[in-house]
Amino acid sequence: MDLGLNGKRAIVCAASKGLGRACATSLAREGVELVITARTASDLERTAAEIRNETGAKVTPVPGDITTDSGRAAALEACPNPDILINNAGGPPRGDFREWDRATWIKAVDANMLTPIFLIKAVIDGMIARKFGRIVNITSASVKSPIPELGMSNGARAGLTGFVAGLARQVARHNVIINNILPGPFLTDRLRSGFTEAARTSNRPIDEIVSERMRGNPTGRAGDPAEFGDACAFLCSGKISFIVGHNLILDGGAFNSSIA
Ligand code: NAP
């Protein structure tokens, strides 16, 4: 299936590794020209070179913290009129909400709610004028099924989800389509690092710990970031303009419901 994305331009945030990188790679395979961001310049430049080598796409790395005004301005300067925006950033830490002060909360709300909203604000009128726009927000399965110790993630991402639900319906008539993808467990550095301690204390290989923990998932495994990237590219395609304001949960069926 030709997704009809050849020659489109995208900003993919937080894309040197993990889910962001997978989205960038899948879009590049479809002929999309990319601006990718992350804080660590060396990792970002390596990823840009690898995607370029694999796909032949134009990939511009723009190092910076996307949760800051300057980080967002740099990405937008490199790609002022994107056709596609993939919103992503690191997730807030887990913990006990009694220990989180205002500054800690503001950081989480900035990263996982306000940053995507400000990027959407910067690009949406251009998308409306050009009659094409695709925005995908990477959120979390915790939006649908809260993870109690990830209270800041549950809260901040739910705020973004509520905002986007309204906006998606205001702009769909202009062929500007906004959806969210909610990852369950995908085998990225982030997920691996969560299993490092268990591997160390039990003196077992990390892959064994991952397999053990994922046995209960209906698929019996963790998600491959590449399949996340392909789902993201599909939601950016020219052919999905009737899929509006969805929360696509990609978790191997772990969210137990007759209607996911
Ligand atoms: P990851 O493998 O750790 O990759 C995170 C990427 O984001 C890196 O490229 C990192 O590079 C970049 N990044 C982080 N903070 C940034 C910032 N402030 N500005 C710019 N770039 C930033 O993480 P992941 O697993 O792909 O997770 C991506 C998002 O999905 C997170 O919000 C996470 O909470 C959420 N999520 C993931 C899973 C999962 O199973 N993987 C499940 C649910 C939700 P630098 O560190 O160099 O900036």
mmCIF file of C-alpha atoms and ligand atoms in Angstrom:
data_model
loop_
_atom_site.group_PDB
_atom_site.id
_atom_site.type_symbol
_atom_site.label_atom_id
_atom_site.label_comp_id
_atom_site.label_asym_id
_atom_site.label_seq_id
_atom_site.Cartn_x
_atom_site.Cartn_y
_atom_site.Cartn_z
ATOM 1 C CA MET A 1 0.000 0.000 0.000
ATOM 2 C CA ASP A 2 1.434 3.362 -1.013
ATOM 3 C CA LEU A 3 0.832 5.675 1.925
ATOM 4 C CA GLY A 4 1.084 8.707 -0.343
ATOM 5 C CA LEU A 5 3.747 10.377 1.772
ATOM 6 C CA ASN A 6 6.587 10.726 -0.719
ATOM 7 C CA GLY A 7 7.998 14.260 -0.567
ATOM 8 C CA LYS A 8 6.181 15.251 2.637
ATOM 9 C CA ARG A 9 8.106 16.942 5.480
ATOM 10 C CA ALA A 10 7.993 15.840 9.100
ATOM 11 C CA ILE A 11 9.238 16.895 12.503
ATOM 12 C CA VAL A 12 9.744 13.841 14.696
ATOM 13 C CA CYS A 13 10.480 14.803 18.300
ATOM 14 C CA ALA A 14 12.658 12.771 20.655
ATOM 15 C CA ALA A 15 13.807 10.497 17.876
ATOM 16 C CA SER A 16 17.413 9.411 18.435
ATOM 17 C CA LYS A 17 16.208 6.199 20.061
ATOM 18 C CA GLY A 18 13.191 4.055 20.788
ATOM 19 C CA LEU A 19 9.698 4.816 19.552
ATOM 20 C CA GLY A 20 10.561 8.231 18.095
ATOM 21 C CA ARG A 21 13.401 6.764 16.061
ATOM 22 C CA ALA A 22 11.126 3.967 14.848
ATOM 23 C CA CYS A 23 8.518 6.505 13.668
ATOM 24 C CA ALA A 24 11.215 8.523 11.910
ATOM 25 C CA THR A 25 12.555 5.408 10.181
ATOM 26 C CA SER A 26 9.130 4.252 8.975
ATOM 27 C CA LEU A 27 8.338 7.734 7.631
ATOM 28 C CA ALA A 28 11.735 7.953 5.897
ATOM 29 C CA ARG A 29 11.042 4.617 4.174
ATOM 30 C CA GLU A 30 7.916 6.265 2.729
ATOM 31 C CA GLY A 31 10.007 9.101 1.264
ATOM 32 C CA VAL A 32 9.341 11.687 3.983
ATOM 33 C CA GLU A 33 11.967 14.388 4.580
ATOM 34 C CA LEU A 34 12.752 14.551 8.289
ATOM 35 C CA VAL A 35 13.814 16.886 11.046
ATOM 36 C CA ILE A 36 14.561 14.795 14.120
ATOM 37 C CA THR A 37 15.319 16.007 17.633
ATOM 38 C CA ALA A 38 16.890 14.726 20.866
ATOM 39 C CA ARG A 39 19.073 16.265 23.573
ATOM 40 C CA THR A 40 22.231 14.208 23.019
ATOM 41 C CA ALA A 41 23.741 15.530 19.790
ATOM 42 C CA SER A 42 26.106 12.598 19.175
ATOM 43 C CA ASP A 43 23.319 9.977 19.397
ATOM 44 C CA LEU A 44 21.032 12.114 17.264
ATOM 45 C CA GLU A 45 23.623 12.617 14.541
ATOM 46 C CA ARG A 46 24.406 8.884 14.465
ATOM 47 C CA THR A 47 20.702 8.052 14.156
ATOM 48 C CA ALA A 48 20.234 10.628 11.385
ATOM 49 C CA ALA A 49 23.143 9.090 9.440
ATOM 50 C CA GLU A 50 21.788 5.559 9.918
ATOM 51 C CA ILE A 51 18.272 6.484 8.737
ATOM 52 C CA ARG A 52 19.745 8.400 5.791
ATOM 53 C CA ASN A 53 21.941 5.447 4.808
ATOM 54 C CA GLU A 54 19.098 2.965 5.069
ATOM 55 C CA THR A 55 16.392 4.964 3.301
ATOM 56 C CA GLY A 56 18.080 7.664 1.222
ATOM 57 C CA ALA A 57 15.775 10.230 2.834
ATOM 58 C CA LYS A 58 16.924 13.723 3.785
ATOM 59 C CA VAL A 59 17.292 13.700 7.588
ATOM 60 C CA THR A 60 18.276 16.834 9.518
ATOM 61 C CA PRO A 61 19.252 16.345 13.166
ATOM 62 C CA VAL A 62 18.348 19.285 15.412
ATOM 63 C CA PRO A 63 19.785 18.731 18.899
ATOM 64 C CA GLY A 64 17.864 20.281 21.781
ATOM 65 C CA ASP A 65 15.433 19.757 24.608
ATOM 66 C CA ILE A 66 12.004 19.753 22.982
ATOM 67 C CA THR A 67 10.373 20.674 26.302
ATOM 68 C CA THR A 68 12.033 24.115 26.173
ATOM 69 C CA ASP A 69 11.104 27.163 24.087
ATOM 70 C CA SER A 70 14.561 27.141 22.473
ATOM 71 C CA GLY A 71 14.399 23.418 21.651
ATOM 72 C CA ARG A 72 11.027 23.837 19.945
ATOM 73 C CA ALA A 73 12.140 27.008 18.126
ATOM 74 C CA ALA A 74 15.192 25.191 16.711
ATOM 75 C CA ALA A 75 13.077 22.316 15.383
ATOM 76 C CA LEU A 76 10.560 24.733 13.849
ATOM 77 C CA GLU A 77 13.297 26.858 12.303
ATOM 78 C CA ALA A 78 14.677 23.760 10.568
ATOM 79 C CA CYS A 79 11.194 22.784 9.347
ATOM 80 C CA PRO A 80 8.801 25.754 9.543
ATOM 81 C CA ASN A 81 6.018 24.143 7.474
ATOM 82 C CA PRO A 82 5.832 20.457 8.341
ATOM 83 C CA ASP A 83 3.141 18.252 6.829
ATOM 84 C CA ILE A 84 3.590 15.807 9.690
ATOM 85 C CA LEU A 85 4.327 16.328 13.380
ATOM 86 C CA ILE A 86 5.155 13.447 15.707
ATOM 87 C CA ASN A 87 5.048 14.593 19.316
ATOM 88 C CA ASN A 88 7.200 12.665 21.738
ATOM 89 C CA ALA A 89 9.414 13.291 24.798
ATOM 90 C CA GLY A 90 10.723 11.363 27.751
ATOM 91 C CA GLY A 91 8.190 10.157 30.297
ATOM 92 C CA PRO A 92 8.004 11.440 33.899
ATOM 93 C CA PRO A 93 9.523 9.362 36.710
ATOM 94 C CA ARG A 94 7.517 6.912 38.778
ATOM 95 C CA GLY A 95 7.026 7.455 42.500
ATOM 96 C CA ASP A 96 4.697 8.496 45.311
ATOM 97 C CA PHE A 97 2.658 11.637 44.593
ATOM 98 C CA ARG A 98 3.200 12.806 48.185
ATOM 99 C CA GLU A 99 6.812 13.510 47.243
ATOM 100 C CA TRP A 100 6.094 15.542 44.097
ATOM 101 C CA ASP A 101 6.190 19.300 44.533
ATOM 102 C CA ARG A 102 4.865 21.906 42.135
ATOM 103 C CA ALA A 103 8.120 22.166 40.168
ATOM 104 C CA THR A 104 8.173 18.392 39.606
ATOM 105 C CA TRP A 105 4.592 18.423 38.351
ATOM 106 C CA ILE A 106 5.201 21.424 36.089
ATOM 107 C CA LYS A 107 8.113 19.589 34.475
ATOM 108 C CA ALA A 108 5.878 16.612 33.683
ATOM 109 C CA VAL A 109 3.028 18.787 32.415
ATOM 110 C CA ASP A 110 5.511 20.762 30.303
ATOM 111 C CA ALA A 111 6.983 17.621 28.725
ATOM 112 C CA ASN A 112 3.890 15.498 28.218
ATOM 113 C CA MET A 113 1.085 18.017 27.772
ATOM 114 C CA LEU A 114 2.218 21.579 26.981
ATOM 115 C CA THR A 115 5.134 20.776 24.653
ATOM 116 C CA PRO A 116 2.928 18.904 22.169
ATOM 117 C CA ILE A 117 0.244 21.594 22.464
ATOM 118 C CA PHE A 118 2.714 24.405 21.703
ATOM 119 C CA LEU A 119 4.160 22.509 18.736
ATOM 120 C CA ILE A 120 0.654 21.860 17.411
ATOM 121 C CA LYS A 121 -0.128 25.568 17.863
ATOM 122 C CA ALA A 122 2.967 26.489 15.842
ATOM 123 C CA VAL A 123 2.198 24.274 12.851
ATOM 124 C CA ILE A 124 -1.557 23.819 12.622
ATOM 125 C CA ASP A 125 -2.562 26.981 10.766
ATOM 126 C CA GLY A 126 -0.029 26.228 8.031
ATOM 127 C CA MET A 127 -1.421 22.698 7.755
ATOM 128 C CA ILE A 128 -4.955 24.075 7.498
ATOM 129 C CA ALA A 129 -3.881 26.546 4.795
ATOM 130 C CA ARG A 130 -2.139 23.782 2.795
ATOM 131 C CA LYS A 131 -5.083 21.393 3.331
ATOM 132 C CA PHE A 132 -2.888 18.596 4.615
ATOM 133 C CA GLY A 133 -1.618 17.813 8.078
ATOM 134 C CA ARG A 134 -1.017 14.723 10.161
ATOM 135 C CA ILE A 135 -0.226 14.910 13.864
ATOM 136 C CA VAL A 136 0.476 11.861 15.997
ATOM 137 C CA ASN A 137 1.049 12.206 19.718
ATOM 138 C CA ILE A 138 2.942 9.385 21.388
ATOM 139 C CA THR A 139 1.297 9.037 24.791
ATOM 140 C CA SER A 140 0.990 5.830 26.809
ATOM 141 C CA ALA A 141 -1.285 2.879 27.501
ATOM 142 C CA SER A 142 -1.478 4.462 30.959
ATOM 143 C CA VAL A 143 -3.938 7.007 29.523
ATOM 144 C CA LYS A 144 -6.486 4.191 29.197
ATOM 145 C CA SER A 145 -5.331 1.969 31.996
ATOM 146 C CA PRO A 146 -3.530 4.004 34.654
ATOM 147 C CA ILE A 147 -0.299 2.704 36.151
ATOM 148 C CA PRO A 148 -0.614 3.830 39.788
ATOM 149 C CA GLU A 149 3.072 4.603 40.409
ATOM 150 C CA LEU A 150 3.219 6.651 37.191
ATOM 151 C CA GLY A 151 0.797 9.283 38.466
ATOM 152 C CA MET A 152 2.442 12.206 36.671
ATOM 153 C CA SER A 153 2.347 10.333 33.363
ATOM 154 C CA ASN A 154 -1.294 9.330 33.907
ATOM 155 C CA GLY A 155 -2.243 12.917 34.711
ATOM 156 C CA ALA A 156 -0.221 14.960 32.202
ATOM 157 C CA ARG A 157 -0.939 12.661 29.266
ATOM 158 C CA ALA A 158 -4.652 12.554 30.097
ATOM 159 C CA GLY A 159 -4.604 16.367 29.925
ATOM 160 C CA LEU A 160 -3.106 16.248 26.421
ATOM 161 C CA THR A 161 -5.615 13.575 25.391
ATOM 162 C CA GLY A 162 -8.558 15.709 26.494
ATOM 163 C CA PHE A 163 -7.285 18.776 24.671
ATOM 164 C CA VAL A 164 -6.536 16.876 21.468
ATOM 165 C CA ALA A 165 -9.962 15.204 21.475
ATOM 166 C CA GLY A 166 -11.585 18.598 20.970
ATOM 167 C CA LEU A 167 -9.011 20.067 18.595
ATOM 168 C CA ALA A 168 -8.982 16.994 16.325
ATOM 169 C CA ARG A 169 -12.669 17.588 15.618
ATOM 170 C CA GLN A 170 -12.158 21.284 14.895
ATOM 171 C CA VAL A 171 -9.510 20.760 12.205
ATOM 172 C CA ALA A 172 -10.491 17.454 10.518
ATOM 173 C CA ARG A 173 -12.554 19.246 7.840
ATOM 174 C CA HIS A 174 -9.304 20.835 6.602
ATOM 175 C CA ASN A 175 -7.655 17.420 6.141
ATOM 176 C CA VAL A 176 -5.612 18.039 9.277
ATOM 177 C CA ILE A 177 -5.838 14.797 11.201
ATOM 178 C CA ILE A 178 -4.750 14.313 14.799
ATOM 179 C CA ASN A 179 -4.517 10.948 16.552
ATOM 180 C CA ASN A 180 -2.690 9.517 19.539
ATOM 181 C CA ILE A 181 -0.804 6.235 19.807
ATOM 182 C CA LEU A 182 -0.703 4.651 23.241
ATOM 183 C CA PRO A 183 2.288 2.333 23.645
ATOM 184 C CA GLY A 184 2.171 -0.623 25.962
ATOM 185 C CA PRO A 185 5.502 -2.418 26.545
ATOM 186 C CA PHE A 186 7.871 -1.839 23.617
ATOM 187 C CA LEU A 187 11.420 -3.118 23.778
ATOM 188 C CA THR A 188 13.267 0.207 23.751
ATOM 189 C CA ASP A 189 16.242 1.318 25.879
ATOM 190 C CA ARG A 190 13.724 2.787 28.300
ATOM 191 C CA LEU A 191 11.918 -0.515 28.859
ATOM 192 C CA ARG A 192 15.198 -2.448 28.993
ATOM 193 C CA SER A 193 16.566 -0.112 31.645
ATOM 194 C CA GLY A 194 13.538 -0.923 33.811
ATOM 195 C CA PHE A 195 14.620 -4.586 33.805
ATOM 196 C CA THR A 196 18.316 -3.926 34.447
ATOM 197 C CA GLU A 197 18.032 -4.051 38.220
ATOM 198 C CA ALA A 198 16.097 -7.342 38.151
ATOM 199 C CA ALA A 199 18.731 -8.821 35.813
ATOM 200 C CA ARG A 200 21.551 -7.636 38.076
ATOM 201 C CA THR A 201 20.083 -8.876 41.350
ATOM 202 C CA SER A 202 19.095 -12.271 39.926
ATOM 203 C CA ASN A 203 22.327 -12.543 37.917
ATOM 204 C CA ARG A 204 20.401 -13.476 34.789
ATOM 205 C CA PRO A 205 20.523 -12.106 31.229
ATOM 206 C CA ILE A 206 18.179 -9.184 30.649
ATOM 207 C CA ASP A 207 16.495 -10.937 27.714
ATOM 208 C CA GLU A 208 15.469 -13.765 30.044
ATOM 209 C CA ILE A 209 13.875 -11.238 32.421
ATOM 210 C CA VAL A 210 12.058 -9.555 29.533
ATOM 211 C CA SER A 211 10.679 -12.898 28.272
ATOM 212 C CA GLU A 212 9.544 -13.818 31.762
ATOM 213 C CA ARG A 213 7.794 -10.481 32.333
ATOM 214 C CA MET A 214 6.124 -10.519 28.911
ATOM 215 C CA ARG A 215 4.768 -14.057 29.200
ATOM 216 C CA GLY A 216 1.448 -12.686 30.489
ATOM 217 C CA ASN A 217 0.920 -10.447 27.457
ATOM 218 C CA PRO A 218 -1.579 -12.002 24.986
ATOM 219 C CA THR A 219 1.189 -12.024 22.345
ATOM 220 C CA GLY A 220 3.680 -13.525 24.808
ATOM 221 C CA ARG A 221 6.247 -10.869 23.944
ATOM 222 C CA ALA A 222 7.138 -7.195 24.123
ATOM 223 C CA GLY A 223 6.414 -4.918 21.185
ATOM 224 C CA ASP A 224 9.038 -4.276 18.525
ATOM 225 C CA PRO A 225 9.554 -0.512 18.044
ATOM 226 C CA ALA A 226 9.521 -1.089 14.261
ATOM 227 C CA GLU A 227 5.861 -2.152 14.387
ATOM 228 C CA PHE A 228 5.082 0.998 16.364
ATOM 229 C CA GLY A 229 6.815 3.072 13.679
ATOM 230 C CA ASP A 230 4.790 1.428 10.917
ATOM 231 C CA ALA A 231 1.515 2.100 12.751
ATOM 232 C CA CYS A 232 2.576 5.726 13.129
ATOM 233 C CA ALA A 233 3.378 6.026 9.401
ATOM 234 C CA PHE A 234 -0.051 4.571 8.607
ATOM 235 C CA LEU A 235 -1.726 7.244 10.761
ATOM 236 C CA CYS A 236 0.239 9.872 8.805
ATOM 237 C CA SER A 237 -0.884 8.547 5.454
ATOM 238 C CA GLY A 238 -2.961 10.477 2.965
ATOM 239 C CA LYS A 239 -5.560 7.707 3.113
ATOM 240 C CA ILE A 240 -6.721 7.904 6.716
ATOM 241 C CA SER A 241 -8.535 11.226 6.862
ATOM 242 C CA PHE A 242 -11.647 9.593 8.381
ATOM 243 C CA ILE A 243 -9.678 8.304 11.407
ATOM 244 C CA VAL A 244 -10.007 11.310 13.684
ATOM 245 C CA GLY A 245 -9.103 11.811 17.317
ATOM 246 C CA HIS A 246 -8.411 8.150 18.031
ATOM 247 C CA ASN A 247 -6.391 6.678 20.843
ATOM 248 C CA LEU A 248 -4.780 3.661 19.219
ATOM 249 C CA ILE A 249 -3.532 1.396 21.980
ATOM 250 C CA LEU A 250 -0.614 -0.795 20.872
ATOM 251 C CA ASP A 251 -0.073 -3.227 23.705
ATOM 252 C CA GLY A 252 -0.443 -6.719 22.258
ATOM 253 C CA GLY A 253 -3.966 -6.893 23.682
ATOM 254 C CA ALA A 254 -2.901 -6.355 27.301
ATOM 255 C CA PHE A 255 -5.732 -3.857 27.872
ATOM 256 C CA ASN A 256 -8.547 -6.289 28.513
ATOM 257 C CA SER A 257 -11.730 -4.997 26.970
ATOM 258 C CA SER A 258 -14.298 -6.089 24.395
ATOM 259 C CA ILE A 259 -13.869 -2.640 22.831
ATOM 260 C CA ALA A 260 -10.229 -1.543 23.018
HETATM 261 P P1 NAP B 1 13.701 5.836 24.937
HETATM 262 O O1 NAP B 1 14.036 4.554 24.267
HETATM 263 O O2 NAP B 1 14.354 6.168 26.227
HETATM 264 O O3 NAP B 1 13.978 7.034 23.898
HETATM 265 C C1 NAP B 1 13.670 8.344 24.261
HETATM 266 C C2 NAP B 1 14.116 9.279 23.151
HETATM 267 O O4 NAP B 1 13.619 10.582 23.452
HETATM 268 C C3 NAP B 1 15.617 9.428 23.047
HETATM 269 O O5 NAP B 1 15.934 9.672 21.690
HETATM 270 C C4 NAP B 1 15.898 10.646 23.902
HETATM 271 O O6 NAP B 1 17.138 11.232 23.550
HETATM 272 C C5 NAP B 1 14.701 11.510 23.525
HETATM 273 N N1 NAP B 1 14.303 12.511 24.515
HETATM 274 C C6 NAP B 1 13.954 12.289 25.804
HETATM 275 N N2 NAP B 1 13.637 13.457 26.400
HETATM 276 C C7 NAP B 1 13.779 14.428 25.453
HETATM 277 C C8 NAP B 1 13.607 15.823 25.454
HETATM 278 N N3 NAP B 1 13.230 16.475 26.561
HETATM 279 N N4 NAP B 1 13.836 16.516 24.311
HETATM 280 C C9 NAP B 1 14.219 15.877 23.192
HETATM 281 N N5 NAP B 1 14.393 14.543 23.127
HETATM 282 C C10 NAP B 1 14.185 13.832 24.249
HETATM 283 O O7 NAP B 1 12.110 5.958 25.226
HETATM 284 P P2 NAP B 1 10.876 5.246 24.493
HETATM 285 O O8 NAP B 1 10.671 3.921 25.100
HETATM 286 O O9 NAP B 1 11.000 5.386 23.033
HETATM 287 O O10 NAP B 1 9.659 6.165 25.037
HETATM 288 C C11 NAP B 1 9.171 7.273 24.305
HETATM 289 C C12 NAP B 1 7.923 7.806 25.025
HETATM 290 O O11 NAP B 1 6.932 6.778 25.066
HETATM 291 C C13 NAP B 1 8.185 8.220 26.490
HETATM 292 O O12 NAP B 1 7.397 9.336 26.806
HETATM 293 C C14 NAP B 1 7.708 7.017 27.258
HETATM 294 O O13 NAP B 1 7.307 7.343 28.574
HETATM 295 C C15 NAP B 1 6.527 6.571 26.399
HETATM 296 N N6 NAP B 1 6.194 5.171 26.614
HETATM 297 C C16 NAP B 1 7.054 4.186 26.253
HETATM 298 C C17 NAP B 1 6.717 2.855 26.472
HETATM 299 C C18 NAP B 1 7.650 1.709 26.097
HETATM 300 O O14 NAP B 1 7.338 0.565 26.377
HETATM 301 N N7 NAP B 1 8.773 1.936 25.466
HETATM 302 C C19 NAP B 1 5.477 2.542 27.054
HETATM 303 C C20 NAP B 1 4.621 3.583 27.405
HETATM 304 C C21 NAP B 1 4.985 4.895 27.179
HETATM 305 P P3 NAP B 1 17.945 12.186 24.602
HETATM 306 O O15 NAP B 1 17.889 11.474 25.932
HETATM 307 O O16 NAP B 1 19.304 12.309 24.023
HETATM 308 O O17 NAP B 1 17.196 13.487 24.630
#
